[in-house]
Coordinates of C-alpha atoms and ligand atoms in Angstrom, one line a residue:
X1 CA -30.4 38.4 -59.4
X2 CA -31.7 36.9 -56.2
X3 CA -30.7 33.3 -55.8
X4 CA -31.6 33.2 -52.1
X5 CA -35.3 34.0 -51.4
X6 CA -34.6 35.0 -47.8
X7 CA -34.1 38.6 -46.9
X8 CA -30.8 40.1 -45.9
X9 CA -30.9 40.9 -42.2
X10 CA -29.4 44.1 -40.8
X11 CA -28.6 44.7 -37.2
X12 CA -28.9 48.4 -36.4
X13 CA -31.1 51.2 -37.8
X14 CA -28.8 54.2 -37.6
X15 CA -27.6 56.1 -40.7
X16 CA -25.5 53.2 -41.9
X17 CA -28.1 50.4 -41.4
X18 CA -31.0 52.4 -42.9
X19 CA -28.8 53.5 -45.8
X20 CA -27.8 49.9 -46.4
X21 CA -31.4 48.8 -46.4
X22 CA -32.3 51.4 -49.0
X23 CA -29.3 50.6 -51.2
X24 CA -30.1 46.9 -51.1
X25 CA -33.8 47.5 -51.8
X26 CA -32.8 49.7 -54.8
X27 CA -30.9 46.7 -56.1
X28 CA -34.0 44.5 -55.7
X29 CA -33.1 42.7 -52.5
X30 CA -35.5 42.1 -49.7
X31 CA -34.1 43.3 -46.3
X32 CA -35.2 43.3 -42.7
X33 CA -33.7 45.9 -40.2
X34 CA -33.6 45.2 -36.5
X35 CA -33.2 48.2 -34.3
X36 CA -32.8 47.8 -30.5
X37 CA -34.4 51.2 -29.7
X38 CA -38.2 51.5 -29.6
X39 CA -38.1 53.9 -32.5
X40 CA -36.0 54.4 -35.6
X41 CA -34.5 57.8 -35.0
X42 CA -31.3 59.8 -34.7
X43 CA -30.0 62.0 -32.0
X44 CA -30.5 65.8 -32.1
X45 CA -27.3 67.0 -33.5
X46 CA -25.8 68.2 -36.8
X47 CA -23.7 66.3 -39.3
X48 CA -21.4 67.6 -42.0
X49 CA -21.7 66.1 -45.5
X50 CA -18.7 66.2 -47.7
X51 CA -19.3 66.0 -51.5
X52 CA -18.6 62.3 -51.3
X53 CA -21.9 61.9 -49.4
X54 CA -23.7 63.4 -52.4
X55 CA -22.4 60.7 -54.7
X56 CA -24.3 58.3 -52.4
X57 CA -27.5 60.5 -52.5
X58 CA -27.4 60.5 -56.2
X59 CA -27.0 56.7 -56.4
X60 CA -30.0 56.3 -54.1
X61 CA -32.1 59.0 -55.8
X62 CA -32.5 61.1 -52.7
X63 CA -30.5 64.2 -53.5
X64 CA -33.5 66.5 -53.7
X65 CA -34.9 65.4 -50.4
X66 CA -31.5 65.9 -48.7
X67 CA -30.9 69.2 -50.4
X68 CA -34.3 70.6 -49.1
X69 CA -33.3 69.7 -45.5
X70 CA -29.7 70.8 -45.6
X71 CA -27.9 74.1 -45.1
X72 CA -25.1 75.0 -47.5
X73 CA -22.3 77.0 -46.0
X74 CA -20.2 79.6 -47.9
X75 CA -16.9 78.6 -46.3
X76 CA -15.1 76.3 -43.9
X77 CA -13.2 78.5 -41.5
X78 CA -10.5 77.7 -39.0
X79 CA -9.8 80.2 -36.2
X80 CA -7.2 80.2 -33.4
X81 CA -9.3 80.0 -30.2
X82 CA -6.6 81.8 -28.1
X83 CA -5.9 84.8 -30.3
X84 CA -9.3 84.8 -32.1
X85 CA -7.4 85.1 -35.4
X86 CA -8.7 83.6 -38.6
X87 CA -6.2 81.0 -39.9
X88 CA -7.9 79.8 -43.1
X89 CA -11.1 80.2 -45.1
X90 CA -11.9 77.6 -47.7
X91 CA -14.7 78.7 -50.0
X92 CA -17.3 75.9 -50.5
X93 CA -19.6 77.9 -52.8
X94 CA -19.7 77.7 -56.6
X95 CA -16.0 77.1 -57.1
X96 CA -16.0 74.2 -54.7
X97 CA -19.0 72.7 -56.5
X98 CA -17.3 73.1 -59.8
X99 CA -14.2 71.3 -58.5
X100 CA -15.9 68.4 -56.7
X101 CA -19.2 68.2 -58.6
X102 CA -21.2 68.4 -55.4
X103 CA -21.7 70.8 -52.5
X104 CA -20.6 70.7 -48.9
X105 CA -23.7 70.2 -46.8
X106 CA -24.7 70.6 -43.1
X107 CA -27.8 68.7 -41.9
X108 CA -29.6 67.8 -38.8
X109 CA -29.1 64.0 -38.2
X110 CA -32.8 63.5 -37.6
X111 CA -33.5 65.1 -41.0
X112 CA -31.0 62.9 -42.9
X113 CA -32.2 59.8 -41.1
X114 CA -35.8 60.8 -41.9
X115 CA -35.0 61.1 -45.6
X116 CA -33.4 57.6 -45.6
X117 CA -36.2 56.1 -43.5
X118 CA -39.0 57.6 -45.6
X119 CA -37.4 56.2 -48.8
X120 CA -37.2 52.8 -47.0
X121 CA -40.8 53.0 -45.9
X122 CA -41.9 53.5 -49.5
X123 CA -40.2 50.3 -50.6
X124 CA -42.1 47.1 -50.3
X125 CA -38.7 45.3 -50.0
X126 CA -37.8 46.8 -46.6
X127 CA -39.2 45.6 -43.3
X128 CA -38.3 47.7 -40.3
X129 CA -38.4 46.0 -36.9
X130 CA -37.9 48.3 -33.9
X131 CA -37.4 47.1 -30.3
X132 CA -35.5 44.1 -31.5
X133 CA -32.0 43.7 -30.3
X134 CA -29.8 41.2 -32.2
X135 CA -28.2 39.0 -29.6
X136 CA -26.6 36.2 -31.5
X137 CA -26.3 34.7 -35.0
X138 CA -25.4 31.4 -36.6
X139 CA -23.9 31.0 -40.1
X140 CA -25.5 27.8 -41.5
X141 CA -23.5 27.9 -44.7
X142 CA -26.5 28.5 -47.0
X143 CA -28.3 31.1 -44.7
X144 CA -28.0 32.7 -41.3
X145 CA -30.2 32.6 -38.2
X146 CA -30.4 35.6 -35.9
X147 CA -31.6 35.4 -32.3
X148 CA -33.3 38.5 -31.0
X149 CA -33.8 39.8 -27.5
X150 CA -37.4 38.6 -27.7
X151 CA -35.9 35.0 -28.1
X152 CA -37.4 35.0 -31.6
X153 CA -35.1 33.3 -34.2
X154 CA -35.2 34.8 -37.7
X155 CA -33.7 33.3 -40.9
X156 CA -32.0 35.4 -43.5
X157 CA -29.7 35.0 -46.5
X158 CA -27.0 37.0 -44.7
X159 CA -26.4 39.4 -41.8
X160 CA -25.0 42.9 -42.0
X161 CA -23.9 44.4 -38.6
X162 CA -24.6 48.1 -38.8
X163 CA -24.8 48.1 -35.0
X164 CA -22.3 50.9 -34.3
X165 CA -19.2 51.3 -32.1
X166 CA -20.2 48.5 -29.6
X167 CA -21.2 46.1 -32.3
X168 CA -22.3 42.6 -31.4
X169 CA -21.8 41.4 -34.9
X170 CA -18.2 42.7 -35.0
X171 CA -17.5 40.9 -31.7
X172 CA -18.5 37.6 -33.4
X173 CA -16.9 38.3 -36.8
X174 CA -13.7 40.0 -35.8
X175 CA -13.5 39.5 -32.0
X176 CA -11.0 42.3 -31.3
X177 CA -12.4 43.5 -28.0
X178 CA -13.5 46.9 -26.9
X179 CA -13.0 50.1 -28.9
X180 CA -10.0 52.4 -28.0
X181 CA -11.0 55.2 -25.6
X182 CA -9.3 58.3 -27.1
X183 CA -9.4 60.5 -24.0
X184 CA -11.3 63.1 -26.0
X185 CA -14.8 64.1 -24.9
X186 CA -17.4 65.8 -27.1
X187 CA -20.3 68.0 -25.8
X188 CA -23.0 68.7 -28.3
X189 CA -26.0 71.0 -28.4
X190 CA -28.3 72.6 -30.9
X191 CA -29.9 76.1 -30.4
X192 CA -32.1 78.4 -32.3
X193 CA -30.1 80.6 -34.7
X194 CA -31.4 83.8 -33.1
X195 CA -29.9 82.7 -29.8
X196 CA -26.4 82.7 -31.3
X197 CA -24.2 85.8 -30.7
X198 CA -24.7 87.9 -33.9
X199 CA -20.9 87.9 -34.7
X200 CA -21.0 84.1 -34.9
X201 CA -24.2 83.8 -36.9
X202 CA -22.4 83.2 -40.1
X203 CA -23.2 80.8 -42.9
X204 CA -20.0 78.9 -42.4
X205 CA -18.7 75.8 -40.7
X206 CA -16.3 77.4 -38.1
X207 CA -13.7 75.5 -36.1
X208 CA -12.0 77.3 -33.2
X209 CA -8.8 75.3 -32.6
X210 CA -7.1 75.5 -29.2
X211 CA -4.7 73.6 -26.9
X212 CA -6.4 70.2 -26.1
X213 CA -9.8 71.8 -27.1
X214 CA -11.8 72.9 -30.0
X215 CA -15.3 74.3 -30.7
X216 CA -17.2 73.7 -34.0
X217 CA -20.4 75.6 -34.9
X218 CA -22.5 75.7 -38.0
X219 CA -26.0 76.4 -39.1
X220 CA -28.6 73.7 -39.7
X221 CA -32.1 73.6 -41.3
X222 CA -31.6 76.3 -43.9
X223 CA -30.1 78.5 -41.1
X224 CA -32.9 78.2 -38.5
X225 CA -30.7 76.2 -36.0
X226 CA -27.1 76.3 -34.9
X227 CA -25.1 73.2 -34.1
X228 CA -22.3 73.3 -31.5
X229 CA -19.7 70.7 -30.7
X230 CA -17.2 71.4 -28.0
X231 CA -14.3 68.9 -27.6
X232 CA -11.7 68.6 -24.9
X233 CA -9.2 66.2 -23.5
X234 CA -10.1 64.5 -20.3
X235 CA -9.0 61.3 -18.6
X236 CA -12.0 61.5 -16.3
X237 CA -14.2 59.3 -18.4
X238 CA -13.5 55.7 -19.3
X239 CA -16.3 54.9 -21.6
X240 CA -20.0 55.7 -22.0
X241 CA -22.4 57.2 -24.5
X242 CA -25.0 59.8 -24.7
X243 CA -25.1 61.3 -21.1
X244 CA -25.4 64.9 -19.9
X245 CA -22.1 66.9 -19.8
X246 CA -20.6 68.7 -16.8
X247 CA -20.9 72.4 -17.6
X248 CA -18.3 73.4 -15.0
X249 CA -15.7 71.1 -16.4
X250 CA -16.4 72.4 -19.9
X251 CA -15.8 76.0 -18.9
X252 CA -12.7 75.0 -17.0
X253 CA -11.3 73.2 -20.1
X254 CA -12.0 76.2 -22.3
X255 CA -10.6 78.8 -19.8
X256 CA -8.1 81.0 -21.7
X257 CA -10.0 80.9 -25.0
X258 CA -11.1 84.2 -26.6
X259 CA -14.4 86.0 -25.8
X260 CA -16.1 84.7 -29.0
X261 CA -15.6 81.1 -27.9
X262 CA -16.6 81.7 -24.3
X263 CA -19.6 83.7 -25.4
X264 CA -20.8 80.8 -27.6
X265 CA -20.2 78.2 -24.9
X266 CA -22.2 80.3 -22.3
X267 CA -25.3 80.1 -24.5
X268 CA -25.9 76.5 -23.7
X269 CA -26.9 75.1 -20.2
X270 CA -27.6 71.5 -21.2
X271 CA -25.0 69.6 -23.3
X272 CA -25.1 65.9 -24.3
X273 CA -21.8 64.2 -23.8
X274 CA -19.9 61.6 -25.8
X275 CA -16.7 59.7 -24.9
X276 CA -15.0 59.5 -28.2
X277 CA -13.5 56.2 -29.3
X278 CA -12.1 54.6 -32.4
X279 CA -10.2 51.4 -33.4
X280 CA -7.1 50.5 -35.2
X281 CA -8.0 49.9 -38.9
X282 CA -8.4 46.3 -40.0
X283 CA -8.8 44.7 -43.4
X284 CA -11.0 41.6 -42.7
X285 CA -14.4 42.4 -41.4
X286 CA -16.4 39.8 -43.2
X287 CA -16.8 36.1 -42.4
X288 CA -19.0 33.7 -44.5
X289 CA -22.5 35.2 -44.6
X290 CA -21.8 38.0 -42.0
X291 CA -20.2 41.4 -42.4
X292 CA -20.2 44.8 -40.7
X293 CA -20.4 48.4 -42.0
X294 CA -20.1 52.0 -40.7
X295 CA -18.9 52.4 -37.1
X296 CA -19.1 48.6 -36.5
X297 CA -16.4 48.2 -39.2
X298 CA -14.2 51.2 -38.9
X299 CA -15.1 53.6 -36.0
X300 CA -13.2 56.8 -36.3
X301 CA -12.7 60.1 -34.4
X302 CA -14.9 62.8 -35.9
X303 CA -12.2 65.2 -36.8
X304 CA -12.7 64.7 -40.6
X305 CA -16.5 64.7 -40.2
X306 CA -16.7 61.5 -42.1
X307 CA -18.0 58.6 -40.0
X308 CA -21.6 58.8 -41.3
X309 CA -20.3 59.6 -44.8
X310 CA -18.2 56.4 -44.8
X311 CA -21.1 54.4 -43.4
X312 CA -23.2 55.5 -46.4
X313 CA -20.4 54.9 -48.9
X314 CA -20.1 51.4 -47.4
X315 CA -23.8 50.8 -47.9
X316 CA -23.8 51.7 -51.6
X317 CA -20.6 49.8 -52.2
X318 CA -22.0 46.7 -50.5
X319 CA -25.2 46.7 -52.5
X320 CA -23.2 47.2 -55.7
X321 CA -20.9 44.3 -54.8
X322 CA -23.9 42.1 -54.1
X323 CA -25.4 42.9 -57.5
X324 CA -22.1 42.3 -59.2
X325 CA -21.7 38.9 -57.4
X326 CA -25.1 37.9 -58.7
X327 CA -26.5 37.7 -55.1
X328 CA -23.7 35.5 -53.8
X329 CA -23.3 37.0 -50.3
X330 CA -20.0 35.4 -49.3
X331 CA -18.2 36.7 -52.4
X332 CA -19.9 40.0 -52.3
X333 CA -18.9 40.6 -48.7
X334 CA -15.2 39.9 -49.5
X335 CA -15.3 42.1 -52.5
X336 CA -16.9 44.9 -50.4
X337 CA -14.3 44.8 -47.7
X338 CA -11.6 44.7 -50.3
X339 CA -13.0 47.8 -52.0
X340 CA -13.5 49.7 -48.7
X341 CA -10.7 48.9 -46.2
X342 CA -7.9 51.2 -47.5
X343 CA -10.1 54.2 -47.9
X344 CA -11.7 53.8 -44.5
X345 CA -8.4 53.1 -42.9
X346 CA -7.0 56.3 -44.3
X347 CA -9.9 58.2 -43.0
X348 CA -9.5 56.6 -39.5
X349 CA -5.8 57.4 -39.3
X350 CA -6.1 60.9 -40.8
X351 CA -8.9 61.8 -38.4
X352 CA -6.5 61.0 -35.5
X353 CA -3.8 63.3 -37.0
X354 CA -6.3 66.1 -37.6
X355 CA -7.3 65.9 -33.9
X356 CA -3.7 66.3 -32.9
X357 CA -3.2 69.3 -35.2
X358 CA -6.4 71.0 -34.1
X359 CA -5.5 70.6 -30.4
X360 CA -1.9 71.6 -30.8
X361 CA 0.0 74.0 -28.5
X362 CA 3.4 75.6 -28.5
X363 CA 5.6 75.2 -31.6
X364 CA 3.2 72.8 -33.1
X365 CA 0.4 75.3 -32.9
X366 CA 2.6 78.0 -34.5
X367 CA 3.6 75.6 -37.3
X368 CA -0.1 74.7 -37.9
X369 CA -1.1 78.4 -37.9
X370 CA 1.7 79.3 -40.4
X371 CA 0.8 76.4 -42.7
X372 CA -2.9 77.2 -42.7
X373 CA -2.3 81.0 -43.2
X374 CA -0.1 80.3 -46.2
X375 CA -2.4 77.7 -47.8
X376 CA -4.4 78.8 -50.9
X377 CA -8.0 77.6 -51.4
X378 CA -6.8 75.7 -54.5
X379 CA -4.2 73.9 -52.4
X380 CA -6.8 73.1 -49.8
X381 CA -9.0 71.6 -52.5
X382 CA -6.2 69.4 -53.7
X383 CA -5.5 68.3 -50.1
X384 CA -9.2 67.2 -49.9
X385 CA -9.4 65.6 -53.3
X386 CA -8.6 62.0 -52.1
X387 CA -11.6 62.2 -49.8
X388 CA -14.2 64.2 -51.7
X389 CA -13.7 63.0 -55.3
X390 CA -15.2 59.6 -54.4
X391 CA -15.6 58.4 -58.0
X392 CA -15.3 54.9 -56.6
X393 CA -18.8 55.3 -55.0
X394 CA -20.5 55.5 -58.3
X395 CA -18.2 52.8 -59.8
X396 CA -19.0 50.3 -57.1
X397 CA -22.7 51.1 -57.2
X398 CA -22.7 50.5 -61.0
X399 CA -20.4 47.5 -60.9
X400 CA -23.2 44.9 -61.2
X401 CA -24.9 46.7 -64.0
X402 CA -21.6 47.1 -65.8
X403 CA -20.8 43.4 -65.4
X404 CA -24.1 42.5 -66.9
X405 CA -23.5 44.8 -69.8
X406 CA -26.4 47.1 -68.8
X407 CA -24.5 50.4 -68.8
Ligands
LIG501 C1 -19.2 64.4 -32.0 C2 -19.4 63.7 -33.3 C3 -19.5 64.4 -34.4 C4 -19.6 63.7 -35.7 N1 -19.8 64.5 -36.8 C5 -19.9 63.8 -38.0 C6 -20.0 64.5 -39.2 O1 -20.0 65.8 -39.2 N2 -20.0 63.9 -40.4 C7 -20.0 62.5 -40.4 O2 -20.1 61.9 -41.5 N3 -19.9 61.8 -39.3 C8 -19.8 62.4 -38.1 N4 -19.8 61.7 -36.9 C9 -19.7 60.2 -37.0 C10 -21.1 59.6 -37.1 O3 -21.9 60.0 -36.1 C11 -21.0 58.0 -37.1 O4 -19.9 57.6 -37.8 C12 -22.3 57.4 -37.7 O5 -23.4 57.9 -37.0 C13 -22.2 55.9 -37.6 O6 -23.4 55.4 -38.1 P1 -23.7 53.8 -37.9 O7 -25.0 53.6 -38.5 O8 -22.5 53.0 -38.4 O9 -23.7 53.6 -36.3 P2 -24.7 54.2 -35.2 O10 -25.1 55.6 -35.6 O11 -24.0 54.0 -33.9 O12 -26.0 53.3 -35.3 C14 -26.0 52.0 -34.8 C15 -27.5 51.6 -34.5 O13 -27.5 50.2 -34.2 C16 -28.3 50.0 -33.0 N5 -27.9 48.8 -32.4 C17 -26.7 48.6 -31.7 N6 -26.6 47.3 -31.3 C18 -27.7 46.7 -31.8 C19 -28.1 45.3 -31.7 N7 -27.4 44.4 -31.1 N8 -29.3 45.0 -32.3 C20 -30.1 46.0 -32.9 N9 -29.7 47.3 -33.0 C21 -28.5 47.6 -32.4 C22 -28.2 51.3 -32.2 O14 -29.3 51.5 -31.4 C23 -28.1 52.3 -33.3 O15 -29.4 52.8 -33.7 C24 -19.7 62.3 -35.7 C25 -19.6 61.6 -34.5 C26 -19.4 62.3 -33.3 C27 -19.3 61.5 -32.0

């Protein structure tokens, strides 16, 4: 399949970049990943994996490794954080698996990243280059050159920007300025499960929805750890990434929430803080021999818990398109964005809407609560089907093989 003997270059070794490297290697392409950090690793926080992520794991042959590291909750529960009342409980046990074919998983980011990385390390086709920031690239028509922070210039068949929210590659390919600061702030922490108040130590993903705030907690590592994410509205922060949170402000924002929420928040002294950003959806994020994926292509608020899932879907789709295009990068990148943009745009826009609904007050809160109380699990499954069914993941992965009559 490979017409161009040069490797495909990837800027960024987060979940999206590493997953793309693995997917391309599984399709027989040589890849080199440049990561600006000194090590390939993820931050210490949890991540939710919808069944759509498991389509990706199956395609890449890593389902078992992910399953061993993940926790599998019995239910997704939404509580009202003022009254402490349960609003809805969606079972994600056997009936959910029967409906979607795959489970709902909860995993430590470092564990997911490690599974992807380990699979990459086992492949002779993947070169991992840490401490290398991509500064600039040139599309020379039949190949690209990438200039690194070390001043080294590397040649590749094409460049994939998996360099996240503040993507350098996107700036060159799309050039639409800075991301949109949402005014929502996330504080994250992980604690030992035995430190969590016993009433909250449930095998469930629990969201406490409140006015301009919410708290999410769920177990990780087969229940040994507990992940917490507390979100509130604040116009105090313009932009920034990965700094320590102000505990006094957190407690002030959650004043008025029920004792269970306050009790959970008091368990943590040191929170990491994120200023949450997204962008308007776009449909063109490829130009010539360069494209972007994951947060570089369609950064989204985390309210659907799908940013990393979308990045991994992108990776598998892109590798499938490259195989189907017989290695012609320019065509493959256009096919890939065409296959992906409507789905990712829908997730970006729905995530904003979910944020508003979660953080509602007054009549909107009452309406939300009435809707969620009345909703049956079957109806909830149908509401999620557009997102979780993800048959297209398998289809795009197999497109090349299908075109070649190998299926
Ligand atoms: C609070 C919160 C909760 C979330 N929860 C979930 C969830 O439950 N489920 C889910 O699916 N998603 C979730 N997400 C979203 C998810 O974290 C992101 O969408 C995902 O990590 C994006 O992966 P990425 O590889 O595209 O980008 P990133 O993770 O940002 O990785 C980019 C990588 O590129 C590197 N880099 C940047 N610039 C350069 C350069 N010029 N040269 C070389 N390297 C570079 C960076 O160092 C980094 O390693 C959540 C996000 C937040 C903030």
